[in-house]
């Protein structure tokens, strides 16, 4: 089983709609969870950090964490064409070496 | 806050040249810095992890004599691609973390093209 899985294929959403991305992880003792956005040809950019169960909102982004079920999700409200990118789920390694395990990413395309 | 600067952004050079890439955390002290490589339309691939003042930890399959990493201070790490060949052409990205359970902040990346 991969450490971090993002299984859905490319996600197309109309402008103004909600984009929903899901991620599961295998290490039950993981404590830190992140979402990164990566535009084509650019490096990843941190958009959300979450450490506790529940929801965390930042602008149009909401991260949701459920440690019991080992999943973390990202909602993008009022999707804009500028949100079109690949979104990477990352989980902190409990081993203390500050490493992150990344999912393969989900491509989001917002259609004007 | 949490700005990571990476230079140069693009390098084009002849086969056999050694190329040095710098990664600096501008507004925080990075206990750990990371070097990744990414080929087009593929996932990030971790090459090595470096901590200030100690030897880098390389991932399996990454040649440490080929990819020299120096982490001289809490704000600077360098990656030197020695005797680069066309197969080393890729997008190299550094990141820095302020500590345990902290996010990694990425530099803008270096696009390396070896002719």
mmCIF file of C-alpha atoms in Angstrom:
data_model
loop_
_atom_site.group_PDB
_atom_site.id
_atom_site.type_symbol
_atom_site.label_atom_id
_atom_site.label_comp_id
_atom_site.label_asym_id
_atom_site.label_seq_id
_atom_site.Cartn_x
_atom_site.Cartn_y
_atom_site.Cartn_z
ATOM 1 C CA UNK A 1 0.000 0.000 0.000
ATOM 2 C CA UNK A 2 1.327 3.399 -0.953
ATOM 3 C CA UNK A 3 1.925 5.872 1.843
ATOM 4 C CA UNK A 4 -0.293 8.568 0.382
ATOM 5 C CA UNK A 5 -2.921 7.889 -2.237
ATOM 6 C CA UNK A 6 -4.807 10.253 -4.436
ATOM 7 C CA UNK A 7 -6.803 8.055 -6.702
ATOM 8 C CA UNK A 8 -9.123 10.240 -8.693
ATOM 9 C CA UNK A 9 -8.255 11.138 -12.234
ATOM 10 C CA UNK A 10 -8.359 14.686 -13.629
ATOM 11 C CA UNK A 11 -11.237 16.694 -12.190
ATOM 12 C CA UNK A 12 -13.118 19.132 -14.385
ATOM 13 C CA UNK A 13 -15.368 21.630 -12.645
ATOM 14 C CA UNK A 14 -17.316 24.600 -14.007
ATOM 15 C CA UNK A 15 -16.301 28.018 -12.818
ATOM 16 C CA UNK A 16 -18.025 28.869 -9.550
ATOM 17 C CA UNK A 17 -18.534 25.245 -8.512
ATOM 18 C CA UNK A 18 -16.915 23.351 -5.644
ATOM 19 C CA UNK A 19 -13.920 21.133 -6.377
ATOM 20 C CA UNK A 20 -13.452 18.264 -3.943
ATOM 21 C CA UNK A 21 -10.189 16.351 -3.613
ATOM 22 C CA UNK A 22 -9.527 13.353 -1.414
ATOM 23 C CA UNK A 23 -6.410 11.727 -0.053
ATOM 24 C CA UNK A 24 -5.803 8.679 2.142
ATOM 25 C CA UNK A 25 -2.667 7.792 4.039
ATOM 26 C CA UNK A 26 -1.331 4.592 5.504
ATOM 27 C CA UNK A 27 0.638 5.599 8.609
ATOM 28 C CA UNK A 28 -1.819 5.868 11.456
ATOM 29 C CA UNK A 29 0.542 7.909 13.661
ATOM 30 C CA UNK A 30 1.038 10.721 11.139
ATOM 31 C CA UNK A 31 0.426 14.117 12.707
ATOM 32 C CA UNK A 32 0.862 16.731 9.993
ATOM 33 C CA UNK A 33 -0.967 17.087 6.702
ATOM 34 C CA UNK A 34 -0.555 19.540 3.867
ATOM 35 C CA UNK A 35 -2.032 20.475 0.533
ATOM 36 C CA UNK A 36 0.166 21.954 -2.163
ATOM 37 C CA UNK A 37 -0.795 23.463 -5.498
ATOM 38 C CA UNK A 38 1.527 23.023 -8.461
ATOM 39 C CA UNK A 39 1.006 24.876 -11.703
ATOM 40 C CA UNK A 40 2.427 23.297 -14.820
ATOM 41 C CA UNK A 41 6.165 23.922 -15.036
ATOM 42 C CA UNK A 42 6.316 25.506 -11.580
ATOM 43 C CA UNK A 43 7.283 24.290 -8.129
ATOM 44 C CA UNK A 44 4.717 23.321 -5.463
ATOM 45 C CA UNK A 45 3.164 26.041 -3.335
ATOM 46 C CA UNK A 46 1.767 25.397 0.138
ATOM 47 C CA UNK A 47 -1.917 26.255 0.396
ATOM 48 C CA UNK A 48 -3.093 24.487 3.563
ATOM 49 C CA UNK A 49 -1.718 22.830 6.687
ATOM 50 C CA UNK A 50 -3.904 20.827 9.040
ATOM 51 C CA UNK A 51 -2.996 18.955 12.209
ATOM 52 C CA UNK A 52 -6.255 18.276 14.082
ATOM 53 C CA UNK A 53 -9.417 16.425 13.188
ATOM 54 C CA UNK A 54 -12.134 18.552 11.670
ATOM 55 C CA UNK A 55 -12.260 21.392 9.206
ATOM 56 C CA UNK A 56 -9.876 24.244 8.632
ATOM 57 C CA UNK A 57 -10.886 27.096 6.384
ATOM 58 C CA UNK A 58 -8.678 29.635 4.638
ATOM 59 C CA UNK A 59 -10.423 31.818 2.113
ATOM 60 C CA UNK A 60 -11.994 29.630 -0.552
ATOM 61 C CA UNK A 61 -10.087 26.556 0.657
ATOM 62 C CA UNK A 62 -11.251 24.129 3.328
ATOM 63 C CA UNK A 63 -9.163 21.192 4.484
ATOM 64 C CA UNK A 64 -10.817 18.337 6.327
ATOM 65 C CA UNK A 65 -8.966 15.763 8.404
ATOM 66 C CA UNK A 66 -10.267 12.486 9.799
ATOM 67 C CA UNK A 67 -7.481 10.610 11.532
ATOM 68 C CA UNK A 68 -9.673 7.651 12.449
ATOM 69 C CA UNK A 69 -10.432 7.021 8.791
ATOM 70 C CA UNK A 70 -6.980 8.183 7.683
ATOM 71 C CA UNK A 71 -8.130 10.640 5.086
ATOM 72 C CA UNK A 72 -7.674 14.283 4.391
ATOM 73 C CA UNK A 73 -9.608 16.277 1.830
ATOM 74 C CA UNK A 74 -9.539 19.681 0.211
ATOM 75 C CA UNK A 75 -12.527 21.680 -0.942
ATOM 76 C CA UNK A 76 -12.156 24.633 -3.270
ATOM 77 C CA UNK A 77 -15.251 26.818 -3.229
ATOM 78 C CA UNK A 78 -16.220 29.191 -6.020
ATOM 79 C CA UNK A 79 -13.618 27.617 -8.301
ATOM 80 C CA UNK A 80 -11.811 30.009 -10.604
ATOM 81 C CA UNK A 81 -9.851 29.308 -13.800
ATOM 82 C CA UNK A 82 -6.728 30.308 -11.849
ATOM 83 C CA UNK A 83 -7.330 27.278 -9.606
ATOM 84 C CA UNK A 84 -6.530 24.993 -12.554
ATOM 85 C CA UNK A 85 -3.451 23.125 -11.356
ATOM 86 C CA UNK A 86 -2.283 19.861 -9.849
ATOM 87 C CA UNK A 87 -3.010 19.508 -6.152
ATOM 88 C CA UNK A 88 -0.622 17.431 -4.067
ATOM 89 C CA UNK A 89 -1.521 15.863 -0.752
ATOM 90 C CA UNK A 90 1.448 15.515 1.609
ATOM 91 C CA UNK A 91 1.735 13.750 4.952
ATOM 92 C CA UNK A 92 4.485 14.392 7.459
ATOM 93 C CA UNK A 93 6.708 11.493 8.418
ATOM 94 C CA UNK A 94 6.325 10.570 12.081
ATOM 95 C CA UNK A 95 10.004 9.645 12.138
ATOM 96 C CA UNK A 96 11.176 13.157 12.958
ATOM 97 C CA UNK A 97 13.266 13.721 9.856
ATOM 98 C CA UNK A 98 10.825 16.327 8.550
ATOM 99 C CA UNK A 99 10.192 14.336 5.389
ATOM 100 C CA UNK A 100 6.893 14.472 3.571
ATOM 101 C CA UNK A 101 5.224 11.639 1.714
ATOM 102 C CA UNK A 102 3.477 13.018 -1.366
ATOM 103 C CA UNK A 103 0.554 11.655 -3.287
ATOM 104 C CA UNK A 104 0.765 11.599 -7.079
ATOM 105 C CA UNK A 105 -1.493 14.622 -7.288
ATOM 106 C CA UNK A 106 -4.885 15.423 -8.755
ATOM 107 C CA UNK A 107 -5.214 17.657 -11.765
ATOM 108 C CA UNK A 108 -8.049 20.166 -11.509
ATOM 109 C CA UNK A 109 -9.366 21.968 -14.572
ATOM 110 C CA UNK A 110 -11.799 24.810 -13.998
ATOM 111 C CA UNK A 111 -13.902 25.461 -17.075
ATOM 112 C CA UNK A 112 -14.930 29.092 -17.611
ATOM 113 C CA UNK B 1 6.832 34.635 5.372
ATOM 114 C CA UNK B 2 8.548 31.303 4.687
ATOM 115 C CA UNK B 3 10.317 32.302 1.501
ATOM 116 C CA UNK B 4 12.798 29.955 -0.139
ATOM 117 C CA UNK B 5 15.017 31.332 -2.861
ATOM 118 C CA UNK B 6 16.575 29.029 -5.451
ATOM 119 C CA UNK B 7 19.147 30.047 -8.048
ATOM 120 C CA UNK B 8 19.678 29.834 -10.906
ATOM 121 C CA UNK B 9 16.221 29.343 -12.365
ATOM 122 C CA UNK B 10 17.514 27.940 -15.605
ATOM 123 C CA UNK B 11 20.796 26.461 -16.766
ATOM 124 C CA UNK B 12 21.771 25.341 -20.236
ATOM 125 C CA UNK B 13 25.242 23.890 -20.545
ATOM 126 C CA UNK B 14 27.391 21.385 -22.348
ATOM 127 C CA UNK B 15 27.777 17.775 -21.354
ATOM 128 C CA UNK B 16 30.557 17.285 -18.821
ATOM 129 C CA UNK B 17 29.985 20.589 -17.050
ATOM 130 C CA UNK B 18 29.366 20.725 -13.309
ATOM 131 C CA UNK B 19 26.397 22.811 -12.236
ATOM 132 C CA UNK B 20 25.809 24.299 -8.797
ATOM 133 C CA UNK B 21 22.338 25.170 -7.547
ATOM 134 C CA UNK B 22 21.771 27.257 -4.423
ATOM 135 C CA UNK B 23 18.810 27.104 -2.057
ATOM 136 C CA UNK B 24 18.307 29.698 0.661
ATOM 137 C CA UNK B 25 15.630 30.129 3.287
ATOM 138 C CA UNK B 26 15.266 33.912 3.469
ATOM 139 C CA UNK B 27 13.159 34.498 6.554
ATOM 140 C CA UNK B 28 13.439 31.375 8.672
ATOM 141 C CA UNK B 29 16.029 28.906 9.823
ATOM 142 C CA UNK B 30 15.698 25.583 8.077
ATOM 143 C CA UNK B 31 16.656 22.592 10.170
ATOM 144 C CA UNK B 32 16.267 20.403 7.130
ATOM 145 C CA UNK B 33 16.484 21.026 3.403
ATOM 146 C CA UNK B 34 15.415 18.680 0.671
ATOM 147 C CA UNK B 35 16.311 18.236 -2.973
ATOM 148 C CA UNK B 36 13.810 16.885 -5.467
ATOM 149 C CA UNK B 37 13.846 16.136 -9.165
ATOM 150 C CA UNK B 38 10.790 16.160 -11.368
ATOM 151 C CA UNK B 39 10.488 14.965 -14.945
ATOM 152 C CA UNK B 40 7.670 16.293 -17.145
ATOM 153 C CA UNK B 41 4.231 15.097 -16.081
ATOM 154 C CA UNK B 42 5.707 12.964 -13.325
ATOM 155 C CA UNK B 43 5.643 13.136 -9.535
ATOM 156 C CA UNK B 44 8.233 14.816 -7.364
ATOM 157 C CA UNK B 45 11.095 12.471 -6.643
ATOM 158 C CA UNK B 46 13.058 13.037 -3.446
ATOM 159 C CA UNK B 47 16.774 12.863 -4.085
ATOM 160 C CA UNK B 48 18.252 13.670 -0.691
ATOM 161 C CA UNK B 49 17.649 15.175 2.707
ATOM 162 C CA UNK B 50 20.218 17.432 4.299
ATOM 163 C CA UNK B 51 20.637 18.795 7.784
ATOM 164 C CA UNK B 52 22.933 21.671 8.636
ATOM 165 C CA UNK B 53 26.443 20.540 9.429
ATOM 166 C CA UNK B 54 25.929 16.884 8.640
ATOM 167 C CA UNK B 55 26.160 14.651 5.602
ATOM 168 C CA UNK B 56 23.140 14.423 3.366
ATOM 169 C CA UNK B 57 20.983 11.313 3.326
ATOM 170 C CA UNK B 58 20.488 10.131 -0.225
ATOM 171 C CA UNK B 59 17.531 8.153 -1.513
ATOM 172 C CA UNK B 60 18.081 4.754 -3.001
ATOM 173 C CA UNK B 61 19.397 4.969 -6.532
ATOM 174 C CA UNK B 62 20.723 8.531 -6.222
ATOM 175 C CA UNK B 63 24.492 8.693 -6.664
ATOM 176 C CA UNK B 64 26.027 10.773 -3.913
ATOM 177 C CA UNK B 65 29.225 11.343 -5.892
ATOM 178 C CA UNK B 66 27.179 12.627 -8.798
ATOM 179 C CA UNK B 67 24.907 14.898 -6.793
ATOM 180 C CA UNK B 68 26.989 16.664 -4.165
ATOM 181 C CA UNK B 69 25.037 18.353 -1.399
ATOM 182 C CA UNK B 70 26.457 20.857 1.035
ATOM 183 C CA UNK B 71 24.398 22.319 3.865
ATOM 184 C CA UNK B 72 26.731 24.897 5.305
ATOM 185 C CA UNK B 73 24.289 26.862 7.421
ATOM 186 C CA UNK B 74 20.698 26.894 8.632
ATOM 187 C CA UNK B 75 19.749 29.008 5.638
ATOM 188 C CA UNK B 76 21.805 27.631 2.754
ATOM 189 C CA UNK B 77 22.085 24.324 0.946
ATOM 190 C CA UNK B 78 23.735 23.691 -2.399
ATOM 191 C CA UNK B 79 23.385 20.884 -4.916
ATOM 192 C CA UNK B 80 26.181 20.339 -7.407
ATOM 193 C CA UNK B 81 25.493 18.111 -10.381
ATOM 194 C CA UNK B 82 28.960 16.914 -11.312
ATOM 195 C CA UNK B 83 29.927 16.112 -14.899
ATOM 196 C CA UNK B 84 26.357 16.528 -16.037
ATOM 197 C CA UNK B 85 25.066 14.532 -18.997
ATOM 198 C CA UNK B 86 21.872 14.876 -21.062
ATOM 199 C CA UNK B 87 20.063 12.318 -18.891
ATOM 200 C CA UNK B 88 20.541 14.676 -15.925
ATOM 201 C CA UNK B 89 18.345 17.247 -17.645
ATOM 202 C CA UNK B 90 15.368 17.805 -15.372
ATOM 203 C CA UNK B 91 13.584 20.228 -13.072
ATOM 204 C CA UNK B 92 15.410 20.365 -9.728
ATOM 205 C CA UNK B 93 13.514 21.777 -6.768
ATOM 206 C CA UNK B 94 14.693 22.451 -3.242
ATOM 207 C CA UNK B 95 12.562 22.818 -0.163
ATOM 208 C CA UNK B 96 13.192 23.823 3.427
ATOM 209 C CA UNK B 97 11.486 22.966 6.690
ATOM 210 C CA UNK B 98 11.703 24.799 10.001
ATOM 211 C CA UNK B 99 11.247 21.648 12.036
ATOM 212 C CA UNK B 100 9.208 18.635 12.961
ATOM 213 C CA UNK B 101 5.636 18.652 11.677
ATOM 214 C CA UNK B 102 6.308 21.891 9.839
ATOM 215 C CA UNK B 103 5.516 22.182 6.132
ATOM 216 C CA UNK B 104 8.183 22.214 3.489
ATOM 217 C CA UNK B 105 8.478 25.467 1.593
ATOM 218 C CA UNK B 106 9.687 25.131 -1.963
ATOM 219 C CA UNK B 107 12.023 27.196 -4.049
ATOM 220 C CA UNK B 108 11.025 28.135 -7.580
ATOM 221 C CA UNK B 109 13.078 25.304 -9.051
ATOM 222 C CA UNK B 110 15.957 25.106 -11.509
ATOM 223 C CA UNK B 111 15.404 23.844 -15.013
ATOM 224 C CA UNK B 112 18.602 22.123 -16.084
ATOM 225 C CA UNK B 113 19.221 21.349 -19.738
ATOM 226 C CA UNK B 114 22.401 19.513 -20.695
ATOM 227 C CA UNK B 115 23.261 19.602 -24.382
#
